[in-house]
């Protein structure tokens, strides 16, 4: 199944003056990859790994660039602009990523970095939220065991330690007693489940 906001391997169906069209299946149809993202040796019927997102005119477009975050994952991104709709974050693509006002845990400011989760909004567009607990699980559902190695992303500070994203799916706490050195928002590292 072809998914917007993620990487997909798609077949090239035709070449045009301004790029190539890829087969997005019955739901998405043909998807343009502009010339600037096309590898020099690409031909019709080749398969190409691309990231799918919406351009400034709300058309699905393909790119060989890899964004700093994908739908369903968390990322530490810089706010670069604002509008009547919300804050815009730089996620490494030509069109910035929107965080609607209602999805901001705290008001966002240009030049600051925030841990956000990427999701598909009700209109089908890619958006982000700093309200991590709305999208991530805070209970262990049998997924973790004591001593298990996990990927951590430091999201915020609290009185008892740091809130961290675990494996892009859960929220947990790194207690002050477990912090061995300086820790900052956006730090990513491997940790171990100490208690459940």
Short mmCIF file of C-alpha atoms in Angstrom, two decimals:
data_model
loop_
_atom_site.label_atom_id
_atom_site.label_comp_id
_atom_site.label_asym_id
_atom_site.label_seq_id
_atom_site.Cartn_x
_atom_site.Cartn_y
_atom_site.Cartn_z
CA UNK A 1 0.00 0.00 0.00
CA UNK A 2 1.34 3.44 -0.98
CA UNK A 3 1.47 5.87 1.98
CA UNK A 4 1.85 9.64 2.03
CA UNK A 5 4.33 10.81 4.67
CA UNK A 6 6.49 7.72 4.33
CA UNK A 7 9.02 6.18 1.96
CA UNK A 8 7.61 4.00 -0.81
CA UNK A 9 9.20 2.06 -3.66
CA UNK A 10 7.27 2.95 -6.82
CA UNK A 11 7.54 2.02 -10.48
CA UNK A 12 8.26 4.70 -13.10
CA UNK A 13 5.40 4.82 -15.63
CA UNK A 14 6.33 7.72 -17.94
CA UNK A 15 8.80 10.52 -18.56
CA UNK A 16 7.79 14.15 -19.20
CA UNK A 17 9.75 17.37 -19.77
CA UNK A 18 9.61 18.31 -16.06
CA UNK A 19 10.25 14.90 -14.48
CA UNK A 20 8.81 11.40 -14.28
CA UNK A 21 5.47 9.98 -13.16
CA UNK A 22 5.38 7.10 -10.71
CA UNK A 23 2.62 4.56 -10.17
CA UNK A 24 0.82 5.45 -6.92
CA UNK A 25 -1.77 2.69 -7.31
CA UNK A 26 -5.54 2.99 -7.58
CA UNK A 27 -5.90 5.40 -4.67
CA UNK A 28 -3.22 7.95 -5.58
CA UNK A 29 -2.83 7.51 -9.36
CA UNK A 30 0.28 8.87 -11.07
CA UNK A 31 2.64 10.87 -8.85
CA UNK A 32 5.17 13.37 -10.20
CA UNK A 33 8.80 13.34 -9.20
CA UNK A 34 10.28 16.64 -10.46
CA UNK A 35 13.48 16.59 -12.53
CA UNK A 36 15.61 18.05 -9.71
CA UNK A 37 15.05 14.86 -7.64
CA UNK A 38 15.51 12.35 -10.47
CA UNK A 39 18.65 10.16 -10.52
CA UNK A 40 20.57 10.61 -13.80
CA UNK A 41 20.06 7.03 -15.02
CA UNK A 42 16.31 6.67 -14.26
CA UNK A 43 14.18 5.03 -16.97
CA UNK A 44 10.56 3.97 -17.45
CA UNK A 45 9.76 0.69 -15.60
CA UNK A 46 12.58 1.27 -13.07
CA UNK A 47 11.64 1.19 -9.38
CA UNK A 48 12.61 4.11 -7.18
CA UNK A 49 12.42 4.69 -3.42
CA UNK A 50 10.75 8.06 -2.77
CA UNK A 51 9.14 10.05 0.03
CA UNK A 52 5.59 11.27 -0.69
CA UNK A 53 4.24 14.58 0.58
CA UNK A 54 2.06 17.50 -0.53
CA UNK A 55 3.53 20.45 -2.44
CA UNK A 56 2.49 24.11 -1.95
CA UNK A 57 -0.52 23.51 -4.21
CA UNK A 58 -1.66 20.45 -2.21
CA UNK A 59 -0.68 17.95 -4.90
CA UNK A 60 1.01 14.70 -3.90
CA UNK A 61 4.63 14.87 -5.00
CA UNK A 62 7.60 12.50 -4.75
CA UNK A 63 11.15 13.28 -3.75
CA UNK A 64 14.34 11.29 -3.27
CA UNK A 65 15.19 13.59 -0.34
CA UNK A 66 14.78 12.12 3.12
CA UNK A 67 12.94 14.42 5.56
CA UNK A 68 13.98 14.79 9.20
CA UNK A 69 10.78 13.02 10.25
CA UNK A 70 8.09 10.77 8.77
CA UNK A 71 4.46 10.14 9.66
CA UNK A 72 4.20 8.05 12.81
CA UNK A 73 7.65 9.12 14.01
CA UNK A 74 8.94 11.86 16.28
CA UNK A 75 11.54 14.46 15.35
CA UNK A 76 13.34 17.44 16.90
CA UNK A 77 12.69 20.33 14.52
CA UNK A 78 13.27 24.09 14.36
CA UNK A 79 10.38 26.54 14.03
CA UNK A 80 11.12 28.80 11.06
CA UNK A 81 7.89 30.72 10.43
CA UNK A 82 4.31 31.30 11.59
CA UNK A 83 0.95 32.12 10.03
CA UNK A 84 -2.73 32.35 10.97
CA UNK A 85 -2.79 28.53 10.85
CA UNK A 86 0.07 27.83 13.25
CA UNK A 87 3.83 27.31 13.35
CA UNK A 88 6.00 26.03 10.51
CA UNK A 89 8.94 23.71 11.17
CA UNK A 90 11.92 22.96 8.94
CA UNK A 91 11.86 19.22 8.24
CA UNK A 92 14.40 19.24 5.41
CA UNK A 93 11.99 19.60 2.45
CA UNK A 94 11.10 22.61 0.30
CA UNK A 95 7.66 22.97 1.95
CA UNK A 96 7.76 23.47 5.73
CA UNK A 97 5.75 21.32 8.15
CA UNK A 98 2.68 22.85 9.88
CA UNK A 99 1.97 22.55 13.60
CA UNK A 100 -1.59 23.91 14.01
CA UNK A 101 -2.15 26.13 17.06
CA UNK A 102 -4.40 23.49 18.66
CA UNK A 103 -1.55 20.95 18.40
CA UNK A 104 1.01 23.09 20.26
CA UNK A 105 1.62 21.97 23.84
CA UNK A 106 3.14 25.40 24.52
CA UNK A 107 3.21 28.43 22.19
CA UNK A 108 6.03 28.00 19.67
CA UNK A 109 8.64 30.64 18.80
CA UNK A 110 10.77 31.14 15.67
CA UNK A 111 14.32 29.86 16.13
CA UNK A 112 13.41 27.39 18.90
CA UNK A 113 13.44 23.60 18.50
CA UNK A 114 10.60 21.27 19.50
CA UNK A 115 10.02 17.52 19.70
CA UNK A 116 6.96 16.75 17.60
CA UNK A 117 5.12 13.70 16.30
CA UNK A 118 4.12 13.66 12.62
CA UNK A 119 0.60 12.56 11.69
CA UNK A 120 -2.00 12.76 8.93
CA UNK A 121 -4.68 15.35 9.76
CA UNK A 122 -8.42 15.16 8.98
CA UNK A 123 -7.83 16.70 5.53
CA UNK A 124 -5.28 13.98 4.67
CA UNK A 125 -2.29 16.34 4.88
CA UNK A 126 0.91 15.77 6.86
CA UNK A 127 1.07 17.83 10.07
CA UNK A 128 2.91 17.76 13.39
CA UNK A 129 1.98 18.04 17.06
CA UNK A 130 3.99 18.79 20.18
CA UNK A 131 1.17 17.22 22.24
CA UNK A 132 3.01 13.91 22.35
CA UNK A 133 0.73 12.24 24.90
CA UNK A 134 -2.18 12.64 22.44
CA UNK A 135 -0.45 10.39 19.88
CA UNK A 136 1.94 8.21 21.90
CA UNK A 137 1.14 5.51 24.47
CA UNK A 138 2.10 6.01 28.13
CA UNK A 139 1.25 2.49 29.31
CA UNK A 140 3.24 -0.68 28.71
CA UNK A 141 1.10 -3.04 26.64
CA UNK A 142 3.48 -5.97 26.92
CA UNK A 143 5.87 -4.39 24.44
CA UNK A 144 8.70 -3.74 26.90
CA UNK A 145 10.59 -5.82 29.45
CA UNK A 146 13.04 -4.77 32.15
CA UNK A 147 16.56 -4.56 30.72
CA UNK A 148 15.35 -4.17 27.11
CA UNK A 149 17.39 -1.79 24.91
CA UNK A 150 15.27 1.02 23.42
CA UNK A 151 15.75 4.14 21.29
CA UNK A 152 15.17 7.34 23.28
CA UNK A 153 14.48 10.93 22.23
CA UNK A 154 14.50 13.47 25.08
CA UNK A 155 11.28 15.51 24.77
CA UNK A 156 10.90 17.68 27.88
CA UNK A 157 12.08 18.33 31.44
CA UNK A 158 10.02 17.61 34.55
CA UNK A 159 10.56 17.78 38.32
CA UNK A 160 11.46 14.08 38.50
CA UNK A 161 13.64 13.91 35.38
CA UNK A 162 13.09 13.95 31.63
CA UNK A 163 10.15 12.80 29.54
CA UNK A 164 11.41 10.74 26.59
CA UNK A 165 9.93 9.19 23.48
CA UNK A 166 10.59 5.43 23.48
CA UNK A 167 10.94 3.68 20.09
CA UNK A 168 8.79 6.39 18.43
CA UNK A 169 5.67 4.86 20.00
CA UNK A 170 5.63 5.39 23.77
CA UNK A 171 6.39 8.04 26.38
CA UNK A 172 8.45 7.31 29.45
CA UNK A 173 10.50 9.02 32.13
CA UNK A 174 14.24 9.11 32.67
CA UNK A 175 14.42 9.74 36.43
CA UNK A 176 16.93 12.24 37.80
CA UNK A 177 18.68 9.36 39.62
CA UNK A 178 19.34 7.68 36.24
CA UNK A 179 20.83 10.74 34.50
CA UNK A 180 24.59 10.28 34.34
CA UNK A 181 25.58 13.49 32.56
CA UNK A 182 24.27 16.58 30.78
CA UNK A 183 21.04 15.94 28.87
CA UNK A 184 19.25 18.25 26.44
CA UNK A 185 15.95 18.33 24.55
CA UNK A 186 16.35 16.50 21.26
CA UNK A 187 19.15 14.22 22.47
CA UNK A 188 18.84 10.74 20.98
CA UNK A 189 20.51 7.64 22.35
CA UNK A 190 20.01 4.01 23.34
CA UNK A 191 18.66 3.42 26.83
CA UNK A 192 17.41 0.44 28.82
CA UNK A 193 14.07 -0.18 30.48
CA UNK A 194 14.70 0.05 34.23
CA UNK A 195 11.18 -0.31 35.59
CA UNK A 196 7.64 -0.70 34.28
#
